[in-house]
Amino acid sequence: MSVCGPPRLLELAVQSLLKDEALAIAALELLPMELFPPLFVAAYSGRQSKTLKAMVQAWPFVCLPLGALMKEKQFHQENFQAVLSGLDALLSQEVRPRRWRLQVLDLRKNAHQNFWTVWSDTRASLCSLMVSEDTRPVKTKKKVNGSRIRAEQALVPVEVFIDLSLKKGSCDQLLTSLIEKEEEEHCVHQFSSQFLSLHHLQELCLDSIPFLQGRLHHVLRCLMSSLKILWITNCLLLESDLMYLSQCPNISELKDLDLSGVNLTSISLEPLRDLLERVSTTLQTLGLIDCGIVDHQLTVILPSLNHCSQLTALKLYGNPISMSMLKNLQCQNIRLINLSYMLYPGPLESNQDIPGNFHLERFAHLHNKLKWMLHELGQANMDWFSSNPCYHCGDSTFYDP
């Protein structure tokens, strides 16, 4: 496929949208269907996986001929996974998006070869590719004032077309990725279905589970009882996973929550804030170790954290937090009369000029300042410890003067 000389205005519109990925995703609901193919091509070339995932869920055509695009643009694992994730999210929705029409994911390399060129050039022949409203199976309601009201779309399956070449010694990346995706779905179903027979489960620890990303709701919705302890550690999670977690009916009585090792740097912590509000009367221990949380993210959850009246232990080390934020944390935590144990990171100011190098003497000075603040705030008995990677071996080391 060759996108030869597209109209300048179209090219500028696509480039402008993709400069702000969040804006591009938000605009999909109102985007003319003519812009979907060129925007998809540009997002694929730029490996903007979030945009690709969102576009699959809003795709306004019956068919998504991904194979023809991959033939020209080469196969990119992250792009393909984004498309499959978007398809998963689409099929898991009880009510499909208003503009959704996707029925076929075509991975054949020699099918629909003109699709992307025709739409990118916006030729007159593109009309032949447009999908009539009447060809899409929908439910309709009774007439009101002589007109029919369009109801929600019928839930139909999505078919996947692929050419397979099974011969000795062949290694097809596309087929390998698809097989890994069957295997993942099977693991999720097999794993989560076990909870259906555990009617008194109170403690759930999920560590280094490779298939949780984007599927946490599949696991937790099978819970048959309220949890007291929930550890989800060293896993990849999406913001949608945190959103479901904050609304899950089986975690409203949590006493111990640990999300250590879950990278939260690029995720909004508003769902976590809402979760802390829900468990504020029961939560006793919170672990957020090595989550990549920065100052402005910690600011989001502080108000809810201060409502956790039963909190006794807070573990925050391994996050790049500044001295001023730690001071703010101390001042805010004086309301938590039960908080007696705090494990915090060495403030960013403890680092030497070379990134990653820890200055022990500088940290000792800052640590003493924090301890003195505790004394002035009447919390001299609170245990404050710091942990940082050892400069020589990389292991975590704990420090208390």
Short mmCIF file of C-alpha atoms in Angstrom, two decimals:
data_model
loop_
_atom_site.label_atom_id
_atom_site.label_comp_id
_atom_site.label_asym_id
_atom_site.label_seq_id
_atom_site.Cartn_x
_atom_site.Cartn_y
_atom_site.Cartn_z
CA MET A 1 0.00 0.00 0.00
CA SER A 2 1.28 3.40 -0.89
CA VAL A 3 -0.39 6.56 0.37
CA CYS A 4 0.56 8.76 -2.59
CA GLY A 5 -0.03 12.47 -2.33
CA PRO A 6 -2.95 12.64 0.12
CA PRO A 7 -4.72 15.95 0.38
CA ARG A 8 -2.68 18.32 2.49
CA LEU A 9 -5.62 19.19 4.73
CA LEU A 10 -6.24 15.52 5.54
CA GLU A 11 -2.58 14.95 6.36
CA LEU A 12 -2.47 17.98 8.64
CA ALA A 13 -5.66 16.92 10.42
CA VAL A 14 -4.25 13.47 11.16
CA GLN A 15 -0.90 14.82 12.34
CA SER A 16 -2.60 17.38 14.54
CA LEU A 17 -4.77 14.76 16.23
CA LEU A 18 -1.93 12.35 16.91
CA LYS A 19 0.21 15.01 18.58
CA ASP A 20 -2.11 14.62 21.57
CA GLU A 21 -3.02 10.95 21.97
CA ALA A 22 -5.59 11.65 24.68
CA LEU A 23 -7.28 14.22 22.42
CA ALA A 24 -7.29 11.79 19.49
CA ILE A 25 -8.99 9.11 21.59
CA ALA A 26 -11.56 11.56 22.96
CA ALA A 27 -12.37 12.75 19.42
CA LEU A 28 -13.18 9.30 18.02
CA GLU A 29 -16.86 9.52 18.94
CA LEU A 30 -17.29 12.60 16.76
CA LEU A 31 -14.68 11.85 14.09
CA PRO A 32 -16.00 11.48 10.49
CA MET A 33 -15.66 7.90 9.33
CA GLU A 34 -13.54 9.11 6.38
CA LEU A 35 -10.77 10.01 8.82
CA PHE A 36 -10.60 6.61 10.53
CA PRO A 37 -8.42 4.76 7.95
CA PRO A 38 -5.74 7.49 7.50
CA LEU A 39 -5.68 8.07 11.27
CA PHE A 40 -5.31 4.33 11.88
CA VAL A 41 -2.44 4.12 9.36
CA ALA A 42 -0.62 7.04 11.00
CA ALA A 43 -1.16 5.61 14.49
CA TYR A 44 0.14 2.23 13.30
CA SER A 45 3.25 3.82 11.77
CA GLY A 46 3.86 5.82 14.95
CA ARG A 47 3.20 2.77 17.17
CA GLN A 48 0.64 4.68 19.21
CA SER A 49 -0.88 1.64 20.85
CA LYS A 50 -3.45 3.47 23.01
CA THR A 51 -4.94 5.15 19.95
CA LEU A 52 -5.04 1.87 18.01
CA LYS A 53 -6.81 0.11 20.88
CA ALA A 54 -9.42 2.85 21.14
CA MET A 55 -9.96 2.96 17.35
CA VAL A 56 -10.72 -0.76 17.21
CA GLN A 57 -13.51 -0.23 19.74
CA ALA A 58 -14.97 2.62 17.65
CA TRP A 59 -14.27 1.18 14.17
CA PRO A 60 -17.13 2.33 11.88
CA PHE A 61 -16.68 -0.37 9.20
CA VAL A 62 -17.74 -4.01 9.08
CA CYS A 63 -14.19 -5.15 8.34
CA LEU A 64 -10.78 -4.14 9.69
CA PRO A 65 -8.27 -5.40 7.07
CA LEU A 66 -5.24 -5.35 9.33
CA GLY A 67 -3.35 -7.96 7.33
CA ALA A 68 -3.06 -5.70 4.26
CA LEU A 69 -1.71 -2.89 6.42
CA MET A 70 0.82 -5.13 8.17
CA LYS A 71 2.02 -6.40 4.80
CA GLU A 72 3.00 -2.86 3.80
CA LYS A 73 4.02 -1.44 7.19
CA GLN A 74 5.58 -4.63 8.60
CA PHE A 75 4.43 -6.58 11.62
CA HIS A 76 4.86 -4.79 14.96
CA GLN A 77 4.12 -6.88 18.03
CA GLU A 78 2.98 -3.95 20.17
CA ASN A 79 0.57 -2.74 17.47
CA PHE A 80 -0.96 -6.18 17.04
CA GLN A 81 -1.36 -6.64 20.79
CA ALA A 82 -3.06 -3.23 20.98
CA VAL A 83 -5.58 -4.29 18.32
CA LEU A 84 -6.30 -7.56 20.13
CA SER A 85 -6.67 -5.71 23.44
CA GLY A 86 -9.12 -3.32 21.82
CA LEU A 87 -11.08 -6.27 20.47
CA ASP A 88 -11.14 -7.88 23.93
CA ALA A 89 -12.41 -4.67 25.47
CA LEU A 90 -15.05 -4.33 22.76
CA LEU A 91 -16.39 -7.85 23.19
CA SER A 92 -16.50 -7.55 27.00
CA GLN A 93 -18.88 -4.57 26.87
CA GLU A 94 -22.51 -5.37 27.56
CA VAL A 95 -23.61 -2.35 25.52
CA ARG A 96 -21.53 -1.78 22.43
CA PRO A 97 -20.41 1.72 21.33
CA ARG A 98 -22.94 3.62 19.23
CA ARG A 99 -20.78 3.65 16.08
CA TRP A 100 -19.46 0.11 16.43
CA ARG A 101 -19.86 -2.02 13.29
CA LEU A 102 -16.87 -4.34 13.35
CA GLN A 103 -17.68 -7.93 12.43
CA VAL A 104 -14.46 -9.14 10.79
CA LEU A 105 -10.79 -8.79 11.73
CA ASP A 106 -9.04 -9.78 8.49
CA LEU A 107 -5.39 -10.74 8.95
CA ARG A 108 -4.92 -12.04 5.41
CA LYS A 109 -2.13 -10.15 3.68
CA ASN A 110 -3.63 -10.23 0.17
CA ALA A 111 -7.21 -9.27 1.04
CA HIS A 112 -8.68 -5.75 0.81
CA GLN A 113 -5.41 -4.35 -0.53
CA ASN A 114 -7.10 -1.21 -1.90
CA PHE A 115 -8.92 -0.34 1.31
CA TRP A 116 -6.27 1.84 2.92
CA THR A 117 -5.22 3.54 -0.33
CA VAL A 118 -8.77 4.37 -1.36
CA TRP A 119 -9.68 5.89 1.97
CA SER A 120 -6.42 7.74 2.40
CA ASP A 121 -6.84 9.31 -1.03
CA THR A 122 -10.55 9.98 -0.37
CA ARG A 123 -11.42 9.06 -3.94
CA ALA A 124 -14.98 8.96 -5.24
CA SER A 125 -14.83 5.17 -5.28
CA LEU A 126 -14.71 5.12 -1.51
CA CYS A 127 -18.50 5.16 -1.54
CA SER A 128 -18.41 1.48 -2.48
CA LEU A 129 -16.69 0.73 0.80
CA MET A 130 -19.14 2.59 3.00
CA VAL A 131 -21.49 0.54 5.13
CA SER A 132 -25.19 1.20 4.94
CA GLU A 133 -27.02 1.57 8.22
CA ASP A 134 -29.52 -1.02 7.00
CA THR A 135 -26.87 -3.73 6.57
CA ARG A 136 -25.95 -3.66 10.23
CA PRO A 137 -28.12 -5.92 12.45
CA VAL A 138 -29.85 -3.72 15.02
CA LYS A 139 -32.84 -3.84 17.28
CA THR A 140 -35.54 -1.25 16.82
CA LYS A 141 -38.24 0.05 19.09
CA LYS A 142 -41.81 0.86 18.18
CA LYS A 143 -42.59 3.94 16.17
CA VAL A 144 -42.92 7.20 18.00
CA ASN A 145 -44.56 10.02 16.04
CA GLY A 146 -44.14 8.06 12.85
CA SER A 147 -40.39 7.36 13.19
CA ARG A 148 -38.45 4.37 14.44
CA ILE A 149 -36.07 4.73 17.37
CA ARG A 150 -32.75 3.01 17.00
CA ALA A 151 -32.02 0.73 19.97
CA GLU A 152 -28.73 -0.74 21.10
CA GLN A 153 -26.90 -2.89 18.58
CA ALA A 154 -27.29 -6.63 18.48
CA LEU A 155 -24.40 -8.48 20.08
CA VAL A 156 -22.80 -10.43 17.24
CA PRO A 157 -19.42 -12.21 17.34
CA VAL A 158 -16.33 -10.93 15.57
CA GLU A 159 -14.75 -13.30 13.05
CA VAL A 160 -11.00 -13.49 12.49
CA PHE A 161 -9.67 -14.44 9.04
CA ILE A 162 -6.06 -15.54 8.69
CA ASP A 163 -3.95 -17.42 6.13
CA LEU A 164 -1.96 -20.21 7.80
CA SER A 165 1.23 -21.72 6.47
CA LEU A 166 2.06 -24.80 8.49
CA LYS A 167 5.36 -26.24 7.39
CA LYS A 168 8.40 -27.54 9.16
CA GLY A 169 10.76 -24.86 10.38
CA SER A 170 8.37 -21.96 9.76
CA CYS A 171 7.93 -19.33 12.46
CA ASP A 172 5.07 -16.94 11.83
CA GLN A 173 5.03 -14.04 14.30
CA LEU A 174 1.37 -13.33 13.67
CA LEU A 175 0.32 -16.92 14.31
CA THR A 176 2.55 -17.12 17.38
CA SER A 177 0.94 -13.97 18.81
CA LEU A 178 -2.56 -15.32 18.16
CA ILE A 179 -1.75 -18.63 19.84
CA GLU A 180 -0.33 -16.85 22.88
CA LYS A 181 -3.57 -14.80 22.96
CA GLU A 182 -5.72 -18.21 23.03
CA GLU A 183 -3.58 -19.49 25.69
CA GLU A 184 -3.94 -16.27 27.74
CA GLU A 185 -7.74 -16.29 27.53
CA HIS A 186 -7.75 -19.95 28.54
CA CYS A 187 -5.53 -19.18 31.55
CA VAL A 188 -7.80 -16.34 32.65
CA HIS A 189 -10.91 -18.51 32.44
CA GLN A 190 -9.27 -21.51 34.10
CA PHE A 191 -7.79 -19.36 36.87
CA SER A 192 -10.81 -17.20 37.68
CA SER A 193 -13.32 -20.07 37.56
CA GLN A 194 -11.65 -21.60 40.63
CA PHE A 195 -12.97 -18.75 42.78
CA LEU A 196 -16.56 -19.81 42.14
CA SER A 197 -16.13 -22.69 44.57
CA LEU A 198 -14.37 -20.63 47.27
CA HIS A 199 -17.26 -19.17 49.21
CA HIS A 200 -15.20 -18.05 52.21
CA LEU A 201 -12.06 -16.71 50.53
CA GLN A 202 -10.63 -13.75 52.48
CA GLU A 203 -7.03 -13.49 51.31
CA LEU A 204 -5.94 -13.22 47.67
CA CYS A 205 -2.30 -12.70 46.64
CA LEU A 206 -1.53 -12.37 42.93
CA ASP A 207 2.19 -12.04 42.25
CA SER A 208 3.84 -11.83 38.82
CA ILE A 209 0.69 -12.95 36.98
CA PRO A 210 1.39 -12.28 33.26
CA PHE A 211 -2.20 -12.14 31.98
CA LEU A 212 -3.85 -9.65 34.37
CA GLN A 213 -3.34 -6.53 32.23
CA GLY A 214 -6.76 -5.38 31.07
CA ARG A 215 -8.40 -8.51 32.51
CA LEU A 216 -8.56 -7.89 36.25
CA HIS A 217 -12.34 -7.67 36.05
CA HIS A 218 -12.49 -11.20 34.64
CA VAL A 219 -10.71 -12.47 37.74
CA LEU A 220 -12.32 -10.44 40.52
CA ARG A 221 -15.90 -10.71 39.30
CA CYS A 222 -15.76 -14.43 40.14
CA LEU A 223 -15.16 -13.76 43.83
CA MET A 224 -17.87 -15.16 46.06
CA SER A 225 -16.91 -13.42 49.33
CA SER A 226 -15.49 -10.16 50.67
CA LEU A 227 -11.70 -10.02 50.82
CA LYS A 228 -9.73 -8.86 53.85
CA ILE A 229 -6.32 -9.04 52.19
CA LEU A 230 -5.57 -8.27 48.51
CA TRP A 231 -2.06 -8.25 47.09
CA ILE A 232 -1.57 -7.60 43.37
CA THR A 233 2.19 -7.31 43.07
CA ASN A 234 4.75 -7.22 40.23
CA CYS A 235 1.98 -7.24 37.61
CA LEU A 236 1.10 -5.03 34.65
CA LEU A 237 -2.21 -3.21 35.11
CA LEU A 238 -4.13 -0.66 33.06
CA GLU A 239 -6.08 2.31 34.35
CA SER A 240 -9.25 0.36 33.53
CA ASP A 241 -8.08 -2.36 35.94
CA LEU A 242 -7.73 0.18 38.75
CA MET A 243 -11.12 1.58 37.82
CA TYR A 244 -12.75 -1.82 38.20
CA LEU A 245 -10.84 -2.45 41.42
CA SER A 246 -12.21 0.77 42.90
CA GLN A 247 -15.77 -0.39 42.14
CA CYS A 248 -15.46 -4.10 42.92
CA PRO A 249 -18.12 -5.06 45.50
CA ASN A 250 -15.87 -7.65 47.15
CA ILE A 251 -13.14 -5.32 48.42
CA SER A 252 -15.10 -2.84 50.54
CA GLU A 253 -13.82 -4.41 53.78
CA LEU A 254 -10.11 -4.63 52.94
CA LYS A 255 -7.62 -4.52 55.81
CA ASP A 256 -4.45 -5.03 53.77
CA LEU A 257 -3.91 -3.70 50.23
CA ASP A 258 -0.60 -4.12 48.41
CA LEU A 259 0.08 -2.96 44.83
CA SER A 260 3.88 -3.05 45.08
CA GLY A 261 5.71 -3.54 41.82
CA VAL A 262 2.78 -2.29 39.73
CA ASN A 263 4.02 0.56 37.54
CA LEU A 264 1.64 3.47 38.13
CA THR A 265 3.78 6.27 36.65
CA SER A 266 1.63 6.85 33.58
CA ILE A 267 -1.70 5.94 35.20
CA SER A 268 -4.16 8.34 36.82
CA LEU A 269 -4.46 7.57 40.53
CA GLU A 270 -8.03 8.83 40.80
CA PRO A 271 -9.36 5.23 40.84
CA LEU A 272 -6.92 4.43 43.66
CA ARG A 273 -8.12 7.55 45.48
CA ASP A 274 -11.71 6.31 45.17
CA LEU A 275 -10.68 2.85 46.37
CA LEU A 276 -9.01 4.29 49.48
CA GLU A 277 -12.19 6.23 50.22
CA ARG A 278 -14.20 3.02 50.05
CA VAL A 279 -11.95 1.14 52.49
CA SER A 280 -11.11 4.10 54.71
CA THR A 281 -12.80 2.60 57.79
CA THR A 282 -11.12 -0.82 57.55
CA LEU A 283 -7.71 -0.44 55.84
CA GLN A 284 -4.76 -1.08 58.16
CA THR A 285 -1.81 -1.65 55.82
CA LEU A 286 -1.07 -0.07 52.43
CA GLY A 287 1.86 -1.11 50.26
CA LEU A 288 2.88 0.98 47.24
CA ILE A 289 6.53 -0.07 46.93
CA ASP A 290 8.37 0.47 43.62
CA CYS A 291 5.29 1.82 41.82
CA GLY A 292 7.03 4.83 40.21
CA ILE A 293 4.68 7.25 42.01
CA VAL A 294 5.76 10.90 41.74
CA ASP A 295 4.80 13.98 43.75
CA HIS A 296 1.71 15.07 41.83
CA GLN A 297 0.30 11.53 41.91
CA LEU A 298 0.79 11.28 45.65
CA THR A 299 -1.05 14.57 46.00
CA VAL A 300 -4.09 12.98 44.33
CA ILE A 301 -4.43 10.18 46.91
CA LEU A 302 -3.39 12.13 50.03
CA PRO A 303 -6.88 13.37 50.96
CA SER A 304 -8.30 9.84 50.81
CA LEU A 305 -5.26 8.46 52.60
CA ASN A 306 -5.89 10.83 55.48
CA HIS A 307 -9.40 9.40 55.88
CA CYS A 308 -8.02 5.90 56.52
CA SER A 309 -8.51 6.12 60.25
CA GLN A 310 -7.36 2.54 60.99
CA LEU A 311 -4.11 2.75 58.99
CA THR A 312 -1.12 1.48 60.99
CA ALA A 313 1.51 0.89 58.27
CA LEU A 314 2.31 2.75 55.06
CA LYS A 315 5.03 1.53 52.67
CA LEU A 316 6.11 3.97 49.98
CA TYR A 317 9.77 3.30 49.33
CA GLY A 318 11.03 2.87 45.81
CA ASN A 319 9.10 5.91 44.50
CA PRO A 320 10.77 9.15 43.30
CA ILE A 321 9.35 11.54 45.90
CA SER A 322 10.83 14.91 46.87
CA MET A 323 11.71 16.19 50.34
CA SER A 324 8.91 18.77 50.25
CA MET A 325 6.38 16.03 49.45
CA LEU A 326 7.63 13.90 52.36
CA LYS A 327 7.25 16.87 54.69
CA ASN A 328 3.73 17.39 53.41
CA LEU A 329 3.05 13.70 53.96
CA GLN A 330 4.22 14.01 57.57
CA CYS A 331 2.03 16.99 58.26
CA GLN A 332 -1.00 15.31 56.71
CA ASN A 333 -0.45 12.05 58.57
CA ILE A 334 -0.68 13.60 62.04
CA ARG A 335 -4.43 12.99 61.77
CA LEU A 336 -3.83 9.25 61.54
CA ILE A 337 -3.51 8.45 65.22
CA ASN A 338 -2.97 4.71 64.59
CA LEU A 339 -0.17 5.12 62.04
CA SER A 340 2.99 3.82 63.71
CA TYR A 341 5.11 2.47 60.87
CA MET A 342 6.24 4.33 57.76
CA LEU A 343 8.66 3.03 55.16
CA TYR A 344 9.56 5.87 52.82
CA PRO A 345 12.05 6.46 49.97
CA GLY A 346 15.12 8.60 50.26
CA PRO A 347 14.00 11.99 48.90
CA LEU A 348 15.09 12.95 45.40
CA GLU A 349 17.44 15.53 46.91
CA SER A 350 19.49 12.62 48.31
CA ASN A 351 20.77 11.76 44.86
CA GLN A 352 24.12 12.95 43.67
CA ASP A 353 24.57 14.88 40.43
CA ILE A 354 24.91 11.58 38.59
CA PRO A 355 21.41 10.08 38.30
CA GLY A 356 20.97 6.97 40.42
CA ASN A 357 23.93 7.67 42.71
CA PHE A 358 22.80 7.90 46.31
CA HIS A 359 24.53 10.38 48.65
CA LEU A 360 24.39 8.82 52.11
CA GLU A 361 25.58 11.86 54.08
CA ARG A 362 23.10 14.13 52.32
CA PHE A 363 20.33 11.68 53.02
CA ALA A 364 21.30 11.37 56.69
CA HIS A 365 20.91 15.14 57.00
CA LEU A 366 17.47 15.08 55.34
CA HIS A 367 16.39 12.07 57.38
CA ASN A 368 17.26 13.86 60.62
CA LYS A 369 15.15 16.79 59.49
CA LEU A 370 12.19 14.51 58.98
CA LYS A 371 12.72 12.84 62.36
CA TRP A 372 12.87 16.24 64.03
CA MET A 373 9.64 17.23 62.34
CA LEU A 374 8.01 14.12 63.78
CA HIS A 375 9.23 15.16 67.21
CA GLU A 376 7.78 18.65 66.78
CA LEU A 377 4.49 17.19 65.60
CA GLY A 378 4.27 15.00 68.69
CA GLN A 379 4.95 11.74 66.79
CA ALA A 380 8.44 10.94 68.01
CA ASN A 381 7.49 7.30 68.56
CA MET A 382 6.55 6.70 64.92
CA ASP A 383 8.98 4.41 63.12
CA TRP A 384 10.24 6.06 59.93
CA PHE A 385 12.64 4.04 57.84
CA SER A 386 14.07 4.55 54.40
CA SER A 387 15.01 2.04 51.74
CA ASN A 388 17.08 2.71 48.65
CA PRO A 389 18.96 0.58 46.13
CA CYS A 390 22.51 -0.15 47.20
CA TYR A 391 25.02 1.67 45.01
CA HIS A 392 27.21 -1.45 44.73
CA CYS A 393 24.79 -4.40 44.40
CA GLY A 394 21.42 -2.82 43.59
CA ASP A 395 19.60 -4.57 46.44
CA SER A 396 17.32 -2.57 48.74
CA THR A 397 19.00 -1.28 51.88
CA PHE A 398 17.22 0.07 54.92
CA TYR A 399 18.54 3.06 56.78
CA ASP A 400 17.83 4.58 60.19
CA PRO A 401 20.43 6.81 61.89
#
